[in-house]
Amino acid sequence: MKPPTAASNRFAQRRTALLRQLAQIGPFVEGSLVGVPHPTCKHVAWRLTFKVKAKTKTVYVPVDMAQEVKEWTQTYRQLKTLIRKVTG
C-alpha cells in the first residue's frame, strides 16, 4: 500500500480545519432580516422572511431582538459557505 501523498494530506488537513470551524458555529437562522419603516412613526418594525415549501413566510422580530437575529442570519451565511468548502 502506498503512503498518502502530500497533496491528499494537505486536503485532509484543510477539511479537518473546516470541520472544526463548523463545530464552532453558534445559533443560526435561515432568512433575511428586513427593517420596515412606519410612515407615521420614527421607529422601524423588523421582519424575518424565509421560505417554507416554496412559499415566503414572514415573522415579526421584536426590536430588542433585531441585532441578535441579524447575527444569526450572518452566522447562517457563514455556515453555508463552510459547507460549500467542505463538500466542494
Backbone atoms as SQL, in Angstrom:
CREATE TABLE atoms (id INTEGER PRIMARY KEY, chain TEXT, resi INTEGER, resn TEXT, atom TEXT, x REAL, y REAL, z REAL);
INSERT INTO atoms VALUES
  (1, 'A', 1, 'MET', 'N', 0.843, -1.172, 0.000),
  (2, 'A', 1, 'MET', 'CA', 0.000, 0.000, 0.000),
  (3, 'A', 1, 'MET', 'C', 0.891, 1.238, 0.000),
  (4, 'A', 2, 'LYS', 'N', 0.523, 2.225, -0.807),
  (5, 'A', 2, 'LYS', 'CA', 1.316, 3.434, -0.928),
  (6, 'A', 2, 'LYS', 'C', 1.046, 4.372, 0.246),
  (7, 'A', 3, 'PRO', 'N', 2.062, 5.060, 0.709),
  (8, 'A', 3, 'PRO', 'CA', 1.822, 6.062, 1.759),
  (9, 'A', 3, 'PRO', 'C', 1.044, 7.241, 1.168),
  (10, 'A', 4, 'PRO', 'N', 0.266, 7.941, 1.992),
  (11, 'A', 4, 'PRO', 'CA', -0.503, 9.059, 1.462),
  (12, 'A', 4, 'PRO', 'C', 0.423, 10.150, 0.931),
  (13, 'A', 5, 'THR', 'N', 0.027, 10.733, -0.183),
  (14, 'A', 5, 'THR', 'CA', 0.844, 11.780, -0.777),
  (15, 'A', 5, 'THR', 'C', 0.658, 13.080, -0.014),
  (16, 'A', 6, 'ALA', 'N', 1.563, 13.998, -0.243),
  (17, 'A', 6, 'ALA', 'CA', 1.485, 15.292, 0.449),
  (18, 'A', 6, 'ALA', 'C', 0.221, 16.036, 0.050),
  (19, 'A', 7, 'ALA', 'N', -0.207, 15.891, -1.206),
  (20, 'A', 7, 'ALA', 'CA', -1.401, 16.598, -1.678),
  (21, 'A', 7, 'ALA', 'C', -2.650, 16.105, -0.945),
  (22, 'A', 8, 'SER', 'N', -2.819, 14.798, -0.823),
  (23, 'A', 8, 'SER', 'CA', -4.012, 14.288, -0.146),
  (24, 'A', 8, 'SER', 'C', -3.968, 14.643, 1.336),
  (25, 'A', 9, 'ASN', 'N', -2.778, 14.663, 1.913),
  (26, 'A', 9, 'ASN', 'CA', -2.633, 15.034, 3.313),
  (27, 'A', 9, 'ASN', 'C', -3.017, 16.502, 3.511),
  (28, 'A', 10, 'ARG', 'N', -2.642, 17.354, 2.567),
  (29, 'A', 10, 'ARG', 'CA', -2.977, 18.772, 2.637),
  (30, 'A', 10, 'ARG', 'C', -4.491, 18.960, 2.581),
  (31, 'A', 11, 'PHE', 'N', -5.152, 18.229, 1.702),
  (32, 'A', 11, 'PHE', 'CA', -6.607, 18.327, 1.588),
  (33, 'A', 11, 'PHE', 'C', -7.292, 17.797, 2.845),
  (34, 'A', 12, 'ALA', 'N', -6.751, 16.744, 3.416),
  (35, 'A', 12, 'ALA', 'CA', -7.321, 16.206, 4.651),
  (36, 'A', 12, 'ALA', 'C', -7.173, 17.208, 5.790),
  (37, 'A', 13, 'GLN', 'N', -6.042, 17.876, 5.852),
  (38, 'A', 13, 'GLN', 'CA', -5.834, 18.880, 6.884),
  (39, 'A', 13, 'GLN', 'C', -6.792, 20.060, 6.697),
  (40, 'A', 14, 'ARG', 'N', -6.979, 20.465, 5.447),
  (41, 'A', 14, 'ARG', 'CA', -7.914, 21.564, 5.159),
  (42, 'A', 14, 'ARG', 'C', -9.335, 21.181, 5.558),
  (43, 'A', 15, 'ARG', 'N', -9.720, 19.972, 5.201),
  (44, 'A', 15, 'ARG', 'CA', -11.070, 19.501, 5.541),
  (45, 'A', 15, 'ARG', 'C', -11.254, 19.431, 7.065),
  (46, 'A', 16, 'THR', 'N', -10.248, 18.942, 7.765),
  (47, 'A', 16, 'THR', 'CA', -10.319, 18.860, 9.225),
  (48, 'A', 16, 'THR', 'C', -10.459, 20.251, 9.831),
  (49, 'A', 17, 'ALA', 'N', -9.707, 21.215, 9.308),
  (50, 'A', 17, 'ALA', 'CA', -9.797, 22.588, 9.817),
  (51, 'A', 17, 'ALA', 'C', -11.187, 23.168, 9.563),
  (52, 'A', 18, 'LEU', 'N', -11.742, 22.895, 8.388),
  (53, 'A', 18, 'LEU', 'CA', -13.092, 23.390, 8.076),
  (54, 'A', 18, 'LEU', 'C', -14.145, 22.733, 8.973),
  (55, 'A', 19, 'LEU', 'N', -13.985, 21.452, 9.242),
  (56, 'A', 19, 'LEU', 'CA', -14.933, 20.766, 10.123),
  (57, 'A', 19, 'LEU', 'C', -14.851, 21.306, 11.552),
  (58, 'A', 20, 'ARG', 'N', -13.652, 21.689, 11.982),
  (59, 'A', 20, 'ARG', 'CA', -13.522, 22.322, 13.304),
  (60, 'A', 20, 'ARG', 'C', -14.275, 23.652, 13.338),
  (61, 'A', 21, 'GLN', 'N', -14.171, 24.415, 12.250),
  (62, 'A', 21, 'GLN', 'CA', -14.896, 25.687, 12.172),
  (63, 'A', 21, 'GLN', 'C', -16.402, 25.445, 12.207),
  (64, 'A', 22, 'LEU', 'N', -16.855, 24.399, 11.530),
  (65, 'A', 22, 'LEU', 'CA', -18.287, 24.057, 11.543),
  (66, 'A', 22, 'LEU', 'C', -18.766, 23.737, 12.954),
  (67, 'A', 23, 'ALA', 'N', -17.922, 23.054, 13.707),
  (68, 'A', 23, 'ALA', 'CA', -18.297, 22.668, 15.070),
  (69, 'A', 23, 'ALA', 'C', -18.443, 23.878, 15.985),
  (70, 'A', 24, 'GLN', 'N', -17.809, 24.985, 15.628),
  (71, 'A', 24, 'GLN', 'CA', -17.855, 26.174, 16.468),
  (72, 'A', 24, 'GLN', 'C', -18.982, 27.135, 16.095),
  (73, 'A', 25, 'ILE', 'N', -19.747, 26.800, 15.074),
  (74, 'A', 25, 'ILE', 'CA', -20.855, 27.669, 14.656),
  (75, 'A', 25, 'ILE', 'C', -21.888, 27.712, 15.777),
  (76, 'A', 26, 'GLY', 'N', -22.333, 28.905, 16.087),
  (77, 'A', 26, 'GLY', 'CA', -23.327, 29.099, 17.143),
  (78, 'A', 26, 'GLY', 'C', -24.737, 29.080, 16.579),
  (79, 'A', 27, 'PRO', 'N', -25.652, 29.745, 17.255),
  (80, 'A', 27, 'PRO', 'CA', -27.037, 29.777, 16.796),
  (81, 'A', 27, 'PRO', 'C', -27.149, 30.431, 15.418),
  (82, 'A', 28, 'PHE', 'N', -28.039, 29.897, 14.599),
  (83, 'A', 28, 'PHE', 'CA', -28.242, 30.466, 13.269),
  (84, 'A', 28, 'PHE', 'C', -29.700, 30.313, 12.877),
  (85, 'A', 29, 'VAL', 'N', -30.095, 31.119, 11.902),
  (86, 'A', 29, 'VAL', 'CA', -31.444, 31.041, 11.361),
  (87, 'A', 29, 'VAL', 'C', -31.374, 31.396, 9.880),
  (88, 'A', 30, 'GLU', 'N', -32.105, 30.651, 9.071),
  (89, 'A', 30, 'GLU', 'CA', -32.155, 30.922, 7.643),
  (90, 'A', 30, 'GLU', 'C', -33.184, 32.015, 7.390),
  (91, 'A', 31, 'GLY', 'N', -32.839, 32.961, 6.566),
  (92, 'A', 31, 'GLY', 'CA', -33.778, 34.007, 6.221),
  (93, 'A', 31, 'GLY', 'C', -33.109, 35.349, 6.093),
  (94, 'A', 32, 'SER', 'N', -33.932, 36.353, 5.812),
  (95, 'A', 32, 'SER', 'CA', -33.448, 37.720, 5.677),
  (96, 'A', 32, 'SER', 'C', -34.169, 38.595, 6.685),
  (97, 'A', 33, 'LEU', 'N', -33.409, 39.400, 7.375),
  (98, 'A', 33, 'LEU', 'CA', -33.987, 40.341, 8.322),
  (99, 'A', 33, 'LEU', 'C', -34.214, 41.658, 7.592),
  (100, 'A', 34, 'VAL', 'N', -35.446, 42.131, 7.645),
  (101, 'A', 34, 'VAL', 'CA', -35.822, 43.331, 6.899),
  (102, 'A', 34, 'VAL', 'C', -36.413, 44.350, 7.864),
  (103, 'A', 35, 'GLY', 'N', -35.927, 45.575, 7.771),
  (104, 'A', 35, 'GLY', 'CA', -36.491, 46.665, 8.561),
  (105, 'A', 35, 'GLY', 'C', -37.566, 47.370, 7.751),
  (106, 'A', 36, 'VAL', 'N', -38.751, 47.490, 8.324),
  (107, 'A', 36, 'VAL', 'CA', -39.877, 48.130, 7.627),
  (108, 'A', 36, 'VAL', 'C', -40.211, 49.422, 8.357),
  (109, 'A', 37, 'PRO', 'N', -39.877, 50.575, 7.741),
  (110, 'A', 37, 'PRO', 'CA', -40.166, 51.844, 8.419),
  (111, 'A', 37, 'PRO', 'C', -41.661, 52.147, 8.394),
  (112, 'A', 38, 'HIS', 'N', -42.135, 52.709, 9.482),
  (113, 'A', 38, 'HIS', 'CA', -43.528, 53.133, 9.551),
  (114, 'A', 38, 'HIS', 'C', -43.623, 54.558, 9.022),
  (115, 'A', 39, 'PRO', 'N', -44.575, 54.829, 8.147),
  (116, 'A', 39, 'PRO', 'CA', -44.659, 56.168, 7.569),
  (117, 'A', 39, 'PRO', 'C', -45.062, 57.236, 8.590),
  (118, 'A', 40, 'THR', 'N', -45.822, 56.870, 9.596),
  (119, 'A', 40, 'THR', 'CA', -46.287, 57.864, 10.570),
  (120, 'A', 40, 'THR', 'C', -45.415, 57.923, 11.816),
  (121, 'A', 41, 'CYS', 'N', -44.584, 56.931, 12.032),
  (122, 'A', 41, 'CYS', 'CA', -43.738, 56.878, 13.227),
  (123, 'A', 41, 'CYS', 'C', -42.268, 56.943, 12.820),
  (124, 'A', 42, 'LYS', 'N', -41.409, 57.098, 13.784),
  (125, 'A', 42, 'LYS', 'CA', -39.976, 57.140, 13.503),
  (126, 'A', 42, 'LYS', 'C', -39.307, 55.790, 13.703),
  (127, 'A', 43, 'HIS', 'N', -40.007, 54.805, 14.243),
  (128, 'A', 43, 'HIS', 'CA', -39.363, 53.522, 14.509),
  (129, 'A', 43, 'HIS', 'C', -39.491, 52.579, 13.312),
  (130, 'A', 44, 'VAL', 'N', -38.711, 51.534, 13.371),
  (131, 'A', 44, 'VAL', 'CA', -38.679, 50.526, 12.314),
  (132, 'A', 44, 'VAL', 'C', -39.184, 49.214, 12.892),
  (133, 'A', 45, 'ALA', 'N', -40.078, 48.553, 12.172),
  (134, 'A', 45, 'ALA', 'CA', -40.544, 47.216, 12.556),
  (135, 'A', 45, 'ALA', 'C', -39.649, 46.202, 11.838),
  (136, 'A', 46, 'TRP', 'N', -39.238, 45.167, 12.532),
  (137, 'A', 46, 'TRP', 'CA', -38.339, 44.167, 11.965),
  (138, 'A', 46, 'TRP', 'C', -39.091, 42.890, 11.631),
  (139, 'A', 47, 'ARG', 'N', -38.792, 42.340, 10.462),
  (140, 'A', 47, 'ARG', 'CA', -39.416, 41.107, 9.988),
  (141, 'A', 47, 'ARG', 'C', -38.329, 40.146, 9.514),
  (142, 'A', 48, 'LEU', 'N', -38.527, 38.877, 9.798),
  (143, 'A', 48, 'LEU', 'CA', -37.654, 37.827, 9.290),
  (144, 'A', 48, 'LEU', 'C', -38.427, 37.106, 8.200),
  (145, 'A', 49, 'THR', 'N', -37.851, 37.081, 7.002),
  (146, 'A', 49, 'THR', 'CA', -38.500, 36.468, 5.850),
  (147, 'A', 49, 'THR', 'C', -37.725, 35.214, 5.456),
  (148, 'A', 50, 'PHE', 'N', -38.459, 34.118, 5.194),
  (149, 'A', 50, 'PHE', 'CA', -37.830, 32.851, 4.820),
  (150, 'A', 50, 'PHE', 'C', -38.821, 32.043, 3.991),
  (151, 'A', 51, 'LYS', 'N', -38.339, 30.966, 3.382),
  (152, 'A', 51, 'LYS', 'CA', -39.172, 30.114, 2.536),
  (153, 'A', 51, 'LYS', 'C', -39.494, 28.795, 3.243),
  (154, 'A', 52, 'VAL', 'N', -40.742, 28.355, 3.082),
  (155, 'A', 52, 'VAL', 'CA', -41.181, 27.048, 3.554),
  (156, 'A', 52, 'VAL', 'C', -41.999, 26.436, 2.430),
  (157, 'A', 53, 'LYS', 'N', -41.497, 25.330, 1.883),
  (158, 'A', 53, 'LYS', 'CA', -42.162, 24.648, 0.775),
  (159, 'A', 53, 'LYS', 'C', -42.499, 25.629, -0.345),
  (160, 'A', 54, 'ALA', 'N', -41.497, 26.409, -0.754),
  (161, 'A', 54, 'ALA', 'CA', -41.577, 27.367, -1.865),
  (162, 'A', 54, 'ALA', 'C', -42.524, 28.539, -1.618),
  (163, 'A', 55, 'LYS', 'N', -42.956, 28.735, -0.388),
  (164, 'A', 55, 'LYS', 'CA', -43.802, 29.881, -0.056),
  (165, 'A', 55, 'LYS', 'C', -43.056, 30.774, 0.922),
  (166, 'A', 56, 'THR', 'N', -43.154, 32.067, 0.705),
  (167, 'A', 56, 'THR', 'CA', -42.484, 33.023, 1.575),
  (168, 'A', 56, 'THR', 'C', -43.274, 33.214, 2.856),
  (169, 'A', 57, 'LYS', 'N', -42.584, 33.075, 3.963),
  (170, 'A', 57, 'LYS', 'CA', -43.179, 33.293, 5.284),
  (171, 'A', 57, 'LYS', 'C', -42.480, 34.483, 5.923),
  (172, 'A', 58, 'THR', 'N', -43.195, 35.229, 6.711),
  (173, 'A', 58, 'THR', 'CA', -42.646, 36.381, 7.402),
  (174, 'A', 58, 'THR', 'C', -43.096, 36.348, 8.845),
  (175, 'A', 59, 'VAL', 'N', -42.142, 36.564, 9.753),
  (176, 'A', 59, 'VAL', 'CA', -42.470, 36.619, 11.170),
  (177, 'A', 59, 'VAL', 'C', -41.939, 37.930, 11.745),
  (178, 'A', 60, 'TYR', 'N', -42.635, 38.429, 12.726),
  (179, 'A', 60, 'TYR', 'CA', -42.252, 39.655, 13.402),
  (180, 'A', 60, 'TYR', 'C', -41.068, 39.386, 14.331),
  (181, 'A', 61, 'VAL', 'N', -40.130, 40.298, 14.351),
  (182, 'A', 61, 'VAL', 'CA', -38.986, 40.213, 15.259),
  (183, 'A', 61, 'VAL', 'C', -39.055, 41.420, 16.188),
  (184, 'A', 62, 'PRO', 'N', -39.120, 41.209, 17.495),
  (185, 'A', 62, 'PRO', 'CA', -39.145, 42.340, 18.423),
  (186, 'A', 62, 'PRO', 'C', -37.896, 43.214, 18.250),
  (187, 'A', 63, 'VAL', 'N', -38.056, 44.502, 18.465),
  (188, 'A', 63, 'VAL', 'CA', -36.966, 45.451, 18.278),
  (189, 'A', 63, 'VAL', 'C', -35.748, 45.075, 19.114),
  (190, 'A', 64, 'ASP', 'N', -35.955, 44.634, 20.338),
  (191, 'A', 64, 'ASP', 'CA', -34.820, 44.298, 21.200),
  (192, 'A', 64, 'ASP', 'C', -34.087, 43.026, 20.761),
  (193, 'A', 65, 'MET', 'N', -34.669, 42.238, 19.867),
  (194, 'A', 65, 'MET', 'CA', -34.017, 41.025, 19.360),
  (195, 'A', 65, 'MET', 'C', -33.454, 41.204, 17.954),
  (196, 'A', 66, 'ALA', 'N', -33.665, 42.346, 17.333),
  (197, 'A', 66, 'ALA', 'CA', -33.266, 42.545, 15.938),
  (198, 'A', 66, 'ALA', 'C', -31.764, 42.325, 15.737),
  (199, 'A', 67, 'GLN', 'N', -30.930, 42.869, 16.606),
  (200, 'A', 67, 'GLN', 'CA', -29.481, 42.710, 16.456),
  (201, 'A', 67, 'GLN', 'C', -29.077, 41.246, 16.597),
  (202, 'A', 68, 'GLU', 'N', -29.682, 40.543, 17.537),
  (203, 'A', 68, 'GLU', 'CA', -29.367, 39.132, 17.740),
  (204, 'A', 68, 'GLU', 'C', -29.769, 38.294, 16.523),
  (205, 'A', 69, 'VAL', 'N', -30.950, 38.558, 15.989),
  (206, 'A', 69, 'VAL', 'CA', -31.420, 37.821, 14.810),
  (207, 'A', 69, 'VAL', 'C', -30.546, 38.151, 13.604),
  (208, 'A', 70, 'LYS', 'N', -30.088, 39.386, 13.496),
  (209, 'A', 70, 'LYS', 'CA', -29.182, 39.760, 12.406),
  (210, 'A', 70, 'LYS', 'C', -27.902, 38.944, 12.482),
  (211, 'A', 71, 'GLU', 'N', -27.363, 38.772, 13.681),
  (212, 'A', 71, 'GLU', 'CA', -26.168, 37.947, 13.864),
  (213, 'A', 71, 'GLU', 'C', -26.444, 36.495, 13.487),
  (214, 'A', 72, 'TRP', 'N', -27.620, 35.998, 13.834),
  (215, 'A', 72, 'TRP', 'CA', -27.986, 34.616, 13.473),
  (216, 'A', 72, 'TRP', 'C', -28.031, 34.431, 11.965),
  (217, 'A', 73, 'THR', 'N', -28.585, 35.406, 11.237),
  (218, 'A', 73, 'THR', 'CA', -28.657, 35.292, 9.773),
  (219, 'A', 73, 'THR', 'C', -27.257, 35.350, 9.167),
  (220, 'A', 74, 'GLN', 'N', -26.377, 36.171, 9.736),
  (221, 'A', 74, 'GLN', 'CA', -24.993, 36.220, 9.257),
  (222, 'A', 74, 'GLN', 'C', -24.279, 34.906, 9.528),
  (223, 'A', 75, 'THR', 'N', -24.538, 34.316, 10.676),
  (224, 'A', 75, 'THR', 'CA', -23.941, 33.018, 11.007),
  (225, 'A', 75, 'THR', 'C', -24.416, 31.955, 10.025),
  (226, 'A', 76, 'TYR', 'N', -25.689, 32.019, 9.625),
  (227, 'A', 76, 'TYR', 'CA', -26.207, 31.055, 8.650),
  (228, 'A', 76, 'TYR', 'C', -25.463, 31.177, 7.322),
  (229, 'A', 77, 'ARG', 'N', -25.190, 32.411, 6.892),
  (230, 'A', 77, 'ARG', 'CA', -24.453, 32.601, 5.642),
  (231, 'A', 77, 'ARG', 'C', -23.042, 32.029, 5.759),
  (232, 'A', 78, 'GLN', 'N', -22.407, 32.220, 6.910),
  (233, 'A', 78, 'GLN', 'CA', -21.082, 31.633, 7.132),
  (234, 'A', 78, 'GLN', 'C', -21.152, 30.109, 7.098),
  (235, 'A', 79, 'LEU', 'N', -22.203, 29.556, 7.687),
  (236, 'A', 79, 'LEU', 'CA', -22.403, 28.110, 7.697),
  (237, 'A', 79, 'LEU', 'C', -22.514, 27.576, 6.277),
  (238, 'A', 80, 'LYS', 'N', -23.307, 28.237, 5.445),
  (239, 'A', 80, 'LYS', 'CA', -23.454, 27.802, 4.048),
  (240, 'A', 80, 'LYS', 'C', -22.118, 27.836, 3.315),
  (241, 'A', 81, 'THR', 'N', -21.333, 28.880, 3.556),
  (242, 'A', 81, 'THR', 'CA', -20.025, 28.983, 2.911),
  (243, 'A', 81, 'THR', 'C', -19.106, 27.847, 3.344),
  (244, 'A', 82, 'LEU', 'N', -19.086, 27.570, 4.655),
  (245, 'A', 82, 'LEU', 'CA', -18.247, 26.476, 5.153),
  (246, 'A', 82, 'LEU', 'C', -18.684, 25.128, 4.587),
  (247, 'A', 83, 'ILE', 'N', -19.972, 24.904, 4.498),
  (248, 'A', 83, 'ILE', 'CA', -20.475, 23.635, 3.950),
  (249, 'A', 83, 'ILE', 'C', -20.040, 23.483, 2.502),
  (250, 'A', 84, 'ARG', 'N', -20.120, 24.563, 1.727),
  (251, 'A', 84, 'ARG', 'CA', -19.675, 24.503, 0.328),
  (252, 'A', 84, 'ARG', 'C', -18.193, 24.155, 0.240),
  (253, 'A', 85, 'LYS', 'N', -17.387, 24.713, 1.132),
  (254, 'A', 85, 'LYS', 'CA', -15.951, 24.450, 1.117),
  (255, 'A', 85, 'LYS', 'C', -15.650, 22.999, 1.481),
  (256, 'A', 86, 'VAL', 'N', -16.394, 22.467, 2.466),
  (257, 'A', 86, 'VAL', 'CA', -16.149, 21.086, 2.901),
  (258, 'A', 86, 'VAL', 'C', -16.579, 20.091, 1.829),
  (259, 'A', 87, 'THR', 'N', -17.716, 20.340, 1.201),
  (260, 'A', 87, 'THR', 'CA', -18.250, 19.374, 0.234),
  (261, 'A', 87, 'THR', 'C', -17.735, 19.618, -1.181),
  (262, 'A', 88, 'GLY', 'N', -17.122, 20.753, -1.420),
  (263, 'A', 88, 'GLY', 'CA', -16.674, 21.098, -2.779),
  (264, 'A', 88, 'GLY', 'C', -15.336, 20.654, -3.049);
